Amino acid sequence: MLVTVIGLGLIGGSLALELKKRLGYTVYGVDVNTANAQKAIDLGIVDRIITIEEVGLSDIVVLAVPVNYLPELANKVLNFIKKDAIVFDMGSTKEKLCKTVENHEKRSNFVAVHPIAGTEHSGPEAAIYNLFDHKVNIICDKELSSETAVAKVLNIFNALQMRTIFLNSIEHDKHIAYVSHLSHISSFMLGKTVLEKEKNEKNIFDMAGSGFESTVRLAKSSPNMWSPIFIENKENILSSLNEYIDNLITFKNLILEENSSGLQQTMKETNHIKEVLKGIQK
Amino acid sequence: MLVTVIGLGLIGGSLALELKKRLGYTVYGVDVNTANAQKAIDLGIVDRIITIEEVGLSDIVVLAVPVNYLPELANKVLNFIKKDAIVFDMGSTKEKLCKTVENHEKRSNFVAVHPIAGTEHSGPEAAIYNLFDHKVNIICDKELSSETAVAKVLNIFNALQMRTIFLNSIEHDKHIAYVSHLSHISSFMLGKTVLEKEKNEKNIFDMAGSGFESTVRLAKSSPNMWSPIFIENKENILSSLNEYIDNLITFKNLILEENSSGLQQTMKETNHIKEVLKGIQK
């Protein structure tokens, strides 16, 4: 089986490693960044670097580029592939992508995939083994892909020990804005606010504990990856951000009024997140 | 050495465990919650439960109650103690406390202490060994405590392998609002926003990854502990919250305008938090 992975960063690189190790596939790579392409070769992530025009030889093509490039790239790659090859993406937004490939004659060769896995690091050097194990994988608009294509994708993600669920692409984008995209923004802005205040960074070193570290962790994430996500999923993210800001203002007013019972009630209700988090697969 | 710990939750309980184990002290406990007091005995956290009127026998009295009770309690305990005994608190806000005890005739017996350690759990059953190791400890307004009192406190926190720094109580409250209190609010409101949206919690189980989990972790924290902190440190927290909300609104507008370069620039600058976090003692 010959697979080509387009985009050799954290996600594409980690998948390439697994495809070789767990499934014994031959893995070719494409990356517009020639330095990253060379790194991927040096790190043994892919067997060979090819150009995008050469993907026609592959049985499977994986799209692991920033989400703003995905719609056009998906159409282009579908034009190049052989009749029974499959293409899947690994992006964090799905509505526009699925809309763009909707009428492609090879739409059924395409599967929209979103493995819920990652770290705050980026680039080929961030690629790691076991990134996907025991996490959740989402396939969107499954009914628009051929059964064979879905089976091939499931074969890969089952081998990675992921649990796959199925969602409509529009629903996917709506929910992921809240449970993933919003937490990146809240974390980035926390980091920004503290950096602006603490010009003397020694104060941060000295006074910040593990709580701050945990809350601000996502502010280390890649701007190149996240800026396109925020723009692609703009409408849903703006809704979630407006609700978040409203909640902050309400809480701020409770503090202003020294409304102890209101503060406690709000926090008690939110403590319910404990039970919710226990249900998240590690 | 006889120590009495008042307030047998996560912090007071964990300190009691260490005082017995590492320093061989006899530890008595006081807790207004009789169920918690009994738990502390059952768990072996303290040797005996006493009433607050009996603290006069102790060489050291530790105040580990929610911060709104600290000022009055500190004055009361200073009235009870013997001449060469010392009293220290472990609270997260210091300005009002230090102001309240300022003119007490035994002010020099008191040391204002804030060990930067904790977990999102609470109560005596959350007390753990090694909570304080290799973390930072802050002593405020050191010059108002006697040298002997400070030396006794350092003896304890050095034994816990903490690094102690010294700060003015007003400066302490200003900086801690940003690097600790604000992250609790951002996390609580993230949890609230997501819980309000995702009435069907299965969506959260399925779609949330380790990023959400990390960012929302502090939303598990104790309302009884945090509501008083937010009110005691109101002015500083309101400043930090206003700046945080302003930053969120600016970022929201960048998304609204699909201003990719603005978003990337903001995130790139904030990525500097990576280097800052490397400097934080684990």
Coordinates of C-alpha atoms in Angstrom, one line a residue:
Chain A
M1 CA 0.0 0.0 0.0
L2 CA 1.4 3.4 -1.0
V3 CA 0.3 6.4 1.0
T4 CA 1.2 10.0 0.4
V5 CA 0.9 12.5 3.2
I6 CA 0.6 16.1 2.2
G7 CA 1.8 18.4 5.0
L8 CA 4.4 16.9 7.3
G9 CA 3.8 18.8 10.5
L10 CA 2.7 17.5 13.9
I11 CA -0.4 15.7 12.6
G12 CA 0.7 14.6 9.2
G13 CA 4.1 13.6 10.5
S14 CA 2.7 11.6 13.4
L15 CA 0.3 9.8 11.1
A16 CA 3.1 9.0 8.6
L17 CA 5.1 7.4 11.4
E18 CA 2.2 5.2 12.4
L19 CA 1.3 4.1 8.9
K20 CA 4.8 2.8 8.4
K21 CA 5.1 1.2 11.8
R22 CA 1.7 -0.3 12.4
L23 CA 0.5 -1.0 8.9
G24 CA 3.7 -1.5 7.0
Y25 CA 2.7 1.0 4.4
T26 CA 5.2 2.8 2.1
V27 CA 4.8 6.5 2.9
Y28 CA 5.7 9.4 0.5
G29 CA 5.5 13.0 1.6
V30 CA 4.7 16.4 0.1
D31 CA 5.5 19.7 1.8
V32 CA 5.7 23.1 0.3
N33 CA 8.3 24.0 2.9
T34 CA 11.4 22.3 1.6
A35 CA 13.2 22.6 4.9
N36 CA 10.4 20.7 6.6
A37 CA 10.4 18.1 3.8
Q38 CA 14.1 17.6 4.3
K39 CA 13.6 17.3 8.1
A40 CA 10.8 14.7 7.5
I41 CA 13.3 12.6 5.5
D42 CA 16.1 13.0 8.0
L43 CA 13.8 12.0 10.9
G44 CA 12.6 8.9 9.0
I45 CA 9.0 10.1 8.9
V46 CA 8.6 9.5 5.2
D47 CA 10.4 7.2 2.7
R48 CA 10.5 9.8 -0.1
I49 CA 9.5 13.3 -0.9
I50 CA 7.5 13.7 -4.1
T51 CA 5.6 16.6 -5.8
I52 CA 1.9 17.0 -5.7
E53 CA 1.6 16.1 -9.4
E54 CA 3.0 12.6 -8.5
V55 CA 0.2 11.6 -6.1
G56 CA -1.6 9.7 -8.8
L57 CA 0.5 6.7 -7.9
S58 CA -0.8 6.5 -4.4
D59 CA -3.5 4.2 -3.0
I60 CA -4.3 6.7 -0.2
V61 CA -3.6 10.4 0.0
V62 CA -3.8 12.2 3.3
L63 CA -4.3 15.9 3.5
A64 CA -2.7 17.4 6.6
V65 CA -2.2 21.0 5.7
P66 CA -3.7 24.1 7.5
V67 CA -7.5 24.2 7.0
N68 CA -7.6 27.2 4.7
Y69 CA -5.7 25.2 2.0
L70 CA -7.8 22.1 2.4
P71 CA -10.8 22.8 0.1
E72 CA -8.8 23.7 -3.0
L73 CA -6.2 21.0 -2.3
A74 CA -8.9 18.3 -1.9
N75 CA -10.3 19.2 -5.3
K76 CA -6.9 19.2 -6.9
V77 CA -5.8 15.9 -5.4
L78 CA -9.1 14.2 -6.3
N79 CA -8.4 15.2 -10.0
F80 CA -5.0 13.5 -9.8
I81 CA -5.8 10.2 -8.1
K82 CA -6.4 6.8 -9.7
K83 CA -10.0 5.5 -9.8
D84 CA -9.9 3.4 -6.7
A85 CA -7.6 5.5 -4.5
I86 CA -9.0 7.3 -1.5
V87 CA -8.3 10.8 -0.1
F88 CA -8.9 11.9 3.5
D89 CA -8.1 15.1 5.4
M90 CA -7.4 15.6 9.1
G91 CA -8.6 19.1 9.6
S92 CA -10.3 20.8 12.5
T93 CA -13.1 22.4 10.4
K94 CA -15.3 20.6 7.9
E95 CA -18.3 22.6 6.6
K96 CA -16.5 24.6 3.8
L97 CA -14.3 21.6 2.8
C98 CA -17.3 19.3 2.4
K99 CA -19.2 22.0 0.5
T100 CA -16.3 22.5 -1.8
V101 CA -15.8 18.9 -2.8
E102 CA -19.6 18.2 -2.8
N103 CA -20.0 18.0 -6.6
H104 CA -16.6 16.5 -7.5
E105 CA -17.0 13.4 -9.6
K106 CA -14.8 11.6 -7.2
R107 CA -16.6 12.8 -4.1
S108 CA -17.2 9.2 -2.9
N109 CA -13.4 8.6 -2.9
F110 CA -13.0 11.3 -0.3
V111 CA -13.5 11.0 3.5
A112 CA -13.7 13.9 5.9
V113 CA -11.8 12.9 9.0
H114 CA -10.9 14.7 12.2
P115 CA -8.8 12.8 14.8
I116 CA -9.1 14.7 18.1
A117 CA -5.4 14.5 18.9
G118 CA -2.6 16.9 19.1
T119 CA -0.1 18.7 21.2
E120 CA 0.8 22.4 21.5
H121 CA 4.0 21.8 19.4
S122 CA 4.3 21.9 15.6
G123 CA 6.4 21.0 12.6
P124 CA 7.9 17.6 11.6
E125 CA 10.1 17.5 14.7
A126 CA 6.9 17.5 16.8
A127 CA 5.7 14.3 15.1
I128 CA 5.4 11.5 17.7
Y129 CA 4.3 7.9 18.0
N130 CA 1.2 7.0 19.9
L131 CA -0.3 10.5 19.5
F132 CA -3.7 9.0 18.4
D133 CA -4.0 6.0 20.7
H134 CA -7.3 5.8 22.7
K135 CA -8.5 9.1 21.4
V136 CA -11.7 9.9 19.5
N137 CA -11.8 10.1 15.7
I138 CA -14.6 11.8 13.8
I139 CA -15.8 11.0 10.3
C140 CA -18.1 13.6 8.8
D141 CA -20.8 13.2 6.2
K142 CA -20.0 9.5 6.0
E143 CA -23.0 8.9 3.6
L144 CA -21.2 10.9 0.9
S145 CA -18.2 8.6 0.9
S146 CA -18.2 5.2 -0.6
E147 CA -18.4 2.2 1.8
T148 CA -15.0 1.1 0.6
A149 CA -13.4 4.4 1.3
V150 CA -14.9 4.6 4.8
A151 CA -13.7 1.0 5.4
K152 CA -10.2 1.9 4.4
V153 CA -10.2 4.9 6.7
L154 CA -11.6 2.8 9.6
N155 CA -8.9 0.2 9.0
I156 CA -6.3 2.9 9.6
F157 CA -7.8 4.5 12.6
N158 CA -8.8 1.3 14.2
A159 CA -5.2 0.2 14.0
L160 CA -4.3 3.4 15.8
Q161 CA -6.7 2.3 18.5
M162 CA -9.0 5.2 18.0
R163 CA -12.8 5.2 18.6
T164 CA -14.5 6.6 15.5
I165 CA -17.8 8.5 15.7
F166 CA -19.9 9.9 12.9
L167 CA -21.2 13.4 12.6
N168 CA -22.7 15.8 10.1
S169 CA -20.0 18.3 8.9
I170 CA -22.1 21.3 10.0
E171 CA -22.8 19.9 13.5
H172 CA -19.1 19.1 13.7
D173 CA -18.0 22.7 13.2
K174 CA -20.7 24.0 15.6
H175 CA -19.6 21.7 18.5
I176 CA -15.9 21.8 17.9
A177 CA -16.0 25.6 18.2
Y178 CA -17.0 25.2 21.8
V179 CA -15.0 22.2 23.0
S180 CA -11.8 23.0 21.1
H181 CA -11.5 26.3 19.3
L182 CA -12.8 28.5 22.2
S183 CA -10.3 27.0 24.7
H184 CA -7.4 27.9 22.4
I185 CA -8.6 31.5 22.3
S186 CA -9.2 31.7 26.0
S187 CA -5.7 30.4 26.6
F188 CA -4.0 32.7 24.0
M189 CA -5.7 35.8 25.5
L190 CA -4.8 34.7 29.1
G191 CA -1.2 34.4 28.0
K192 CA -1.3 37.8 26.2
T193 CA -2.9 39.6 29.2
V194 CA -0.3 38.2 31.6
L195 CA 2.6 39.0 29.3
E196 CA 1.4 42.5 28.8
K197 CA 1.1 43.1 32.6
E198 CA 4.2 41.3 33.7
K199 CA 7.0 43.1 31.8
N200 CA 9.3 41.7 34.4
E201 CA 9.0 38.1 33.6
K202 CA 10.6 37.0 36.8
N203 CA 7.3 37.7 38.5
I204 CA 5.7 35.1 36.3
F205 CA 8.5 32.6 36.9
D206 CA 8.2 33.1 40.6
M207 CA 4.5 33.4 41.2
A208 CA 2.8 31.2 38.6
G209 CA 1.9 27.7 39.6
S210 CA 0.8 24.6 37.9
G211 CA -2.7 26.0 37.5
F212 CA -1.6 28.9 35.3
E213 CA 0.7 26.6 33.4
S214 CA -2.2 24.2 32.6
T215 CA -4.6 27.0 31.6
V216 CA -2.1 28.8 29.4
R217 CA -0.7 25.7 27.7
L218 CA -2.6 26.1 24.5
A219 CA -1.1 29.6 24.0
K220 CA 2.0 27.8 22.8
S221 CA 0.1 26.5 19.7
S222 CA 1.0 27.2 16.1
P223 CA -0.3 30.5 14.7
N224 CA 0.0 29.1 11.2
M225 CA -2.4 26.3 12.1
W226 CA -4.8 28.2 14.2
S227 CA -5.4 31.5 12.4
P228 CA -7.0 29.6 9.4
I229 CA -9.2 27.5 11.8
F230 CA -10.5 30.7 13.5
I231 CA -11.3 32.2 10.1
E232 CA -12.8 29.1 8.5
N233 CA -15.1 28.4 11.5
K234 CA -15.7 32.1 12.0
E235 CA -19.5 32.1 12.6
N236 CA -19.5 29.3 15.2
I237 CA -16.4 30.7 17.0
L238 CA -17.9 34.2 17.2
S239 CA -21.0 32.8 18.8
S240 CA -18.9 30.9 21.3
L241 CA -16.7 33.9 22.0
N242 CA -19.7 36.2 22.5
E243 CA -21.2 33.8 25.1
Y244 CA -17.8 33.4 26.8
I245 CA -17.4 37.2 27.0
D246 CA -20.9 37.6 28.3
N247 CA -20.2 35.0 31.0
L248 CA -17.0 36.9 32.0
I249 CA -18.9 40.2 32.2
T250 CA -21.6 38.6 34.4
F251 CA -19.0 37.1 36.6
K252 CA -17.1 40.4 36.8
N253 CA -20.3 42.1 38.0
L254 CA -20.7 39.5 40.7
I255 CA -17.2 40.3 41.9
L256 CA -17.9 44.0 41.6
E257 CA -21.1 43.6 43.8
E258 CA -19.2 41.3 46.2
N259 CA -22.0 38.9 45.6
S260 CA -20.6 35.9 47.4
S261 CA -23.6 33.6 47.0
G262 CA -23.9 34.4 43.2
L263 CA -20.2 33.6 42.7
Q264 CA -20.4 30.4 44.7
Q265 CA -23.6 29.3 42.9
T266 CA -21.9 29.9 39.5
M267 CA -18.8 28.0 40.4
K268 CA -20.7 25.1 42.0
E269 CA -22.8 24.6 38.8
T270 CA -19.6 24.8 36.8
N271 CA -17.9 22.2 39.0
H272 CA -20.1 19.7 37.2
I273 CA -17.4 19.8 34.6
K274 CA -15.6 17.3 36.9
E275 CA -18.0 14.6 36.0
V276 CA -18.0 15.5 32.4
L277 CA -14.2 15.4 32.2
K278 CA -14.2 11.9 33.7
G279 CA -16.1 10.8 30.7
I280 CA -13.5 12.0 28.3
Q281 CA -11.3 9.3 26.9
K282 CA -7.7 9.8 27.8
Chain B
M1 CA 7.3 21.2 68.9
L2 CA 3.5 21.5 69.0
V3 CA 1.8 22.9 65.9
T4 CA -1.9 23.7 65.5
V5 CA -3.4 23.9 62.0
I6 CA -6.6 25.7 61.7
G7 CA -8.5 24.6 58.6
L8 CA -7.9 21.0 57.5
G9 CA -8.6 21.2 53.8
L10 CA -6.2 20.6 50.9
I11 CA -3.6 23.1 52.0
G12 CA -3.8 22.9 55.8
G13 CA -4.2 19.1 55.6
S14 CA -1.2 18.6 53.3
L15 CA 1.0 20.9 55.5
A16 CA -0.1 18.9 58.6
L17 CA 1.0 15.7 57.0
E18 CA 4.4 17.1 56.2
L19 CA 5.0 18.7 59.6
K20 CA 4.5 15.3 61.2
K21 CA 6.5 13.3 58.7
R22 CA 9.4 15.6 57.9
L23 CA 9.8 17.6 61.1
G24 CA 8.4 15.2 63.6
Y25 CA 6.1 17.8 65.1
T26 CA 3.0 17.0 67.1
V27 CA 0.1 18.4 65.1
Y28 CA -3.3 19.4 66.5
G29 CA -6.2 20.5 64.3
V30 CA -9.1 22.9 64.4
D31 CA -12.0 22.9 61.9
V32 CA -15.4 24.4 62.2
N33 CA -16.7 21.6 60.1
T34 CA -16.9 18.7 62.5
A35 CA -17.2 16.1 59.7
N36 CA -14.0 17.4 58.2
A37 CA -12.3 17.4 61.6
Q38 CA -13.3 13.7 62.1
K39 CA -12.0 12.9 58.6
A40 CA -8.7 14.5 59.4
I41 CA -8.4 12.3 62.5
D42 CA -9.4 9.2 60.5
L43 CA -6.9 9.9 57.8
G44 CA -4.1 10.4 60.3
I45 CA -3.6 14.1 59.2
V46 CA -3.7 15.4 62.8
D47 CA -3.0 13.9 66.2
R48 CA -5.9 15.5 68.0
I49 CA -8.8 18.0 67.4
I50 CA -8.9 20.9 69.7
T51 CA -10.9 24.1 70.0
I52 CA -9.6 27.5 69.0
E53 CA -9.5 28.6 72.6
E54 CA -6.9 25.9 73.2
V55 CA -4.3 27.2 70.7
G56 CA -2.4 28.9 73.5
L57 CA -0.5 25.7 74.1
S58 CA 1.0 25.7 70.6
D59 CA 4.4 26.8 69.5
I60 CA 3.2 27.4 66.0
V61 CA -0.3 28.1 64.7
V62 CA -1.0 27.8 61.0
L63 CA -4.1 29.5 59.5
A64 CA -5.4 27.6 56.5
V65 CA -9.0 28.8 56.2
P66 CA -10.6 30.7 53.3
V67 CA -9.2 34.2 52.9
N68 CA -12.3 36.1 54.1
Y69 CA -11.9 34.5 57.6
L70 CA -8.2 35.2 57.8
P71 CA -8.0 38.8 59.0
E72 CA -10.3 38.3 62.0
L73 CA -8.9 34.9 62.8
A74 CA -5.3 36.2 62.8
N75 CA -6.1 38.9 65.3
K76 CA -8.0 36.4 67.5
V77 CA -5.2 33.8 67.4
L78 CA -2.5 36.4 68.1
N79 CA -4.5 37.2 71.3
F80 CA -4.5 33.6 72.4
I81 CA -0.9 32.5 71.8
K82 CA 2.0 32.4 74.2
K83 CA 4.7 35.1 74.0
D84 CA 7.2 33.3 71.9
A85 CA 4.8 31.4 69.7
I86 CA 4.4 32.2 66.0
V87 CA 1.4 32.4 63.7
F88 CA 1.4 32.2 59.9
D89 CA -1.3 32.0 57.3
M90 CA -1.2 30.3 53.9
G91 CA -3.7 32.4 52.0
S92 CA -3.8 33.7 48.4
T93 CA -4.5 37.3 49.2
K94 CA -2.4 39.4 51.6
E95 CA -3.1 43.2 51.6
K96 CA -6.2 43.2 53.8
L97 CA -4.8 40.6 56.2
C98 CA -1.6 42.5 56.7
K99 CA -3.5 45.7 57.2
T100 CA -5.7 44.1 59.8
V101 CA -2.9 42.7 62.0
E102 CA -0.7 45.8 61.4
N103 CA -1.2 47.3 64.9
H104 CA -1.6 44.1 66.9
E105 CA 0.9 44.1 69.8
K106 CA 2.1 40.6 68.7
R107 CA 2.4 41.6 65.0
S108 CA 6.0 40.5 65.0
N109 CA 4.9 37.0 65.9
F110 CA 2.9 36.8 62.7
V111 CA 4.3 35.9 59.3
A112 CA 2.3 36.3 56.0
V113 CA 3.0 33.2 53.9
H114 CA 1.7 32.1 50.5
P115 CA 3.0 28.8 49.2
I116 CA 2.3 28.6 45.4
A117 CA 0.9 25.0 45.5
G118 CA -2.4 23.3 45.2
T119 CA -4.6 21.1 43.2
E120 CA -8.1 21.5 41.9
H121 CA -9.4 19.2 44.7
S122 CA -10.5 20.2 48.2
G123 CA -11.2 19.0 51.7
P124 CA -9.1 16.8 54.1
E125 CA -9.4 13.8 51.7
A126 CA -7.5 15.9 49.1
A127 CA -4.5 16.4 51.4
I128 CA -1.4 14.8 49.9
Y129 CA 2.3 14.4 50.6
N130 CA 4.9 16.2 48.5
L131 CA 2.4 18.9 47.4
F132 CA 4.9 21.7 48.2
D133 CA 8.2 20.2 47.0
H134 CA 10.2 22.3 44.6
K135 CA 7.5 25.0 44.4
V136 CA 7.8 28.7 45.2
N137 CA 6.9 30.1 48.6
I138 CA 6.2 33.8 49.2
I139 CA 6.7 35.6 52.5
C140 CA 5.1 39.1 52.5
D141 CA 6.1 42.2 54.5
K142 CA 9.0 40.2 56.1
E143 CA 10.3 43.3 57.9
L144 CA 7.1 43.4 60.1
S145 CA 7.8 39.9 61.5
S146 CA 10.5 39.2 64.0
E147 CA 13.7 37.5 62.7
T148 CA 13.0 34.5 64.9
A149 CA 9.5 34.1 63.4
V150 CA 10.8 34.3 59.9
A151 CA 13.5 31.9 60.7
K152 CA 11.0 29.4 62.1
V153 CA 8.8 29.7 59.0
L154 CA 11.8 29.3 56.7
N155 CA 12.9 26.2 58.7
I156 CA 9.5 24.6 57.8
F157 CA 9.4 25.6 54.1
N158 CA 13.0 24.8 53.5
A159 CA 12.3 21.3 54.9
L160 CA 9.5 21.1 52.3
Q161 CA 12.1 21.9 49.6
M162 CA 10.4 25.1 48.7
R163 CA 12.2 28.2 47.4
T164 CA 11.1 31.2 49.4
I165 CA 10.9 34.7 47.9
F166 CA 10.0 38.0 49.6
L167 CA 7.4 40.5 48.5
N168 CA 5.5 43.5 49.7
S169 CA 1.9 42.4 50.4
I170 CA 0.4 45.0 48.1
E171 CA 2.6 43.9 45.2
H172 CA 1.8 40.3 46.0
D173 CA -1.9 40.8 45.5
K174 CA -1.4 42.8 42.3
H175 CA 0.7 40.2 40.5
I176 CA -1.1 37.1 41.9
A177 CA -4.3 38.5 40.4
Y178 CA -2.8 38.0 36.9
V179 CA -0.8 34.8 37.3
S180 CA -3.2 32.9 39.4
H181 CA -6.6 34.4 40.1
L182 CA -7.4 35.4 36.5
S183 CA -6.6 31.9 35.2
H184 CA -9.2 30.5 37.6
I185 CA -11.8 32.8 36.2
S186 CA -11.0 32.2 32.6
S187 CA -11.2 28.5 33.2
F188 CA -14.5 28.6 35.2
M189 CA -16.1 30.7 32.5
L190 CA -14.8 28.4 29.7
G191 CA -16.4 25.5 31.6
K192 CA -19.7 27.4 32.1
T193 CA -19.9 28.4 28.4
V194 CA -19.3 24.9 27.2
L195 CA -21.7 23.3 29.7
E196 CA -24.4 25.8 28.7
K197 CA -24.0 25.0 25.0
E198 CA -23.6 21.3 25.2
K199 CA -26.7 20.2 27.0
N200 CA -26.0 16.8 25.5
E201 CA -22.8 16.0 27.4
K202 CA -22.0 13.2 25.1
N203 CA -20.8 15.8 22.7
I204 CA -18.2 17.0 25.2
F205 CA -17.1 13.4 26.0
D206 CA -16.7 12.7 22.4
M207 CA -15.2 15.8 21.0
A208 CA -13.1 17.3 23.8
G209 CA -9.4 16.5 23.7
S210 CA -6.6 17.0 26.1
G211 CA -6.4 20.7 25.2
F212 CA -9.9 21.4 26.5
E213 CA -9.2 19.3 29.6
S214 CA -6.1 21.2 30.4
T215 CA -7.7 24.7 29.9
V216 CA -10.8 23.9 31.9
R217 CA -9.0 22.0 34.8
L218 CA -9.2 24.9 37.3
A219 CA -13.0 25.0 36.8
K220 CA -13.1 22.0 39.2
S221 CA -11.8 24.2 42.0
S222 CA -13.6 24.8 45.3
P223 CA -16.2 27.6 45.3
N224 CA -15.8 28.1 49.1
M225 CA -12.1 28.8 48.6
W226 CA -12.3 30.9 45.5
S227 CA -15.3 33.2 46.0
P228 CA -13.6 34.9 49.0
I229 CA -10.3 35.3 47.1
F230 CA -12.1 37.0 44.2
I231 CA -13.8 39.4 46.6
E232 CA -10.8 40.0 48.8
N233 CA -8.6 40.8 45.8
K234 CA -11.4 42.6 44.0
E235 CA -9.6 45.7 42.6
N236 CA -6.7 43.8 41.1
I237 CA -8.9 41.1 39.7
L238 CA -11.2 43.6 38.1
S239 CA -8.2 45.2 36.4
S240 CA -7.0 41.9 35.1
L241 CA -10.4 40.8 34.0
N242 CA -11.0 44.1 32.1
E243 CA -7.7 43.7 30.3
Y244 CA -8.6 40.0 29.5
I245 CA -12.0 40.9 28.2
D246 CA -10.5 43.8 26.1
N247 CA -8.0 41.4 24.6
L248 CA -10.8 38.9 23.8
I249 CA -12.8 41.6 22.1
T250 CA -9.8 42.7 20.0
F251 CA -9.1 39.1 19.0
K252 CA -12.8 38.6 18.2
N253 CA -12.7 41.6 15.9
L254 CA -9.6 40.2 14.1
I255 CA -11.6 37.1 13.4
L256 CA -14.7 39.1 12.3
E257 CA -12.5 41.0 9.8
E258 CA -10.7 37.7 8.8
N259 CA -7.5 39.5 9.5
S260 CA -5.2 36.6 9.2
S261 CA -1.9 38.6 9.6
G262 CA -3.3 40.3 12.7
L263 CA -4.3 37.0 14.3
Q264 CA -1.0 35.4 13.5
Q265 CA 1.0 38.4 14.8
T266 CA -1.0 38.3 18.1
M267 CA -0.5 34.5 18.5
K268 CA 3.2 34.7 17.6
E269 CA 3.8 37.3 20.2
T270 CA 1.9 35.3 22.8
N271 CA 3.9 32.1 21.9
H272 CA 6.6 33.8 23.9
I273 CA 4.8 32.3 26.9
K274 CA 6.7 29.0 25.9
E275 CA 10.0 30.5 27.1
V276 CA 8.4 32.0 30.2
L277 CA 6.9 28.7 31.2
K278 CA 10.2 27.0 30.9
G279 CA 11.4 29.3 33.7
I280 CA 8.6 28.2 36.1
Q281 CA 9.7 25.8 38.7
K282 CA 7.9 22.5 38.5

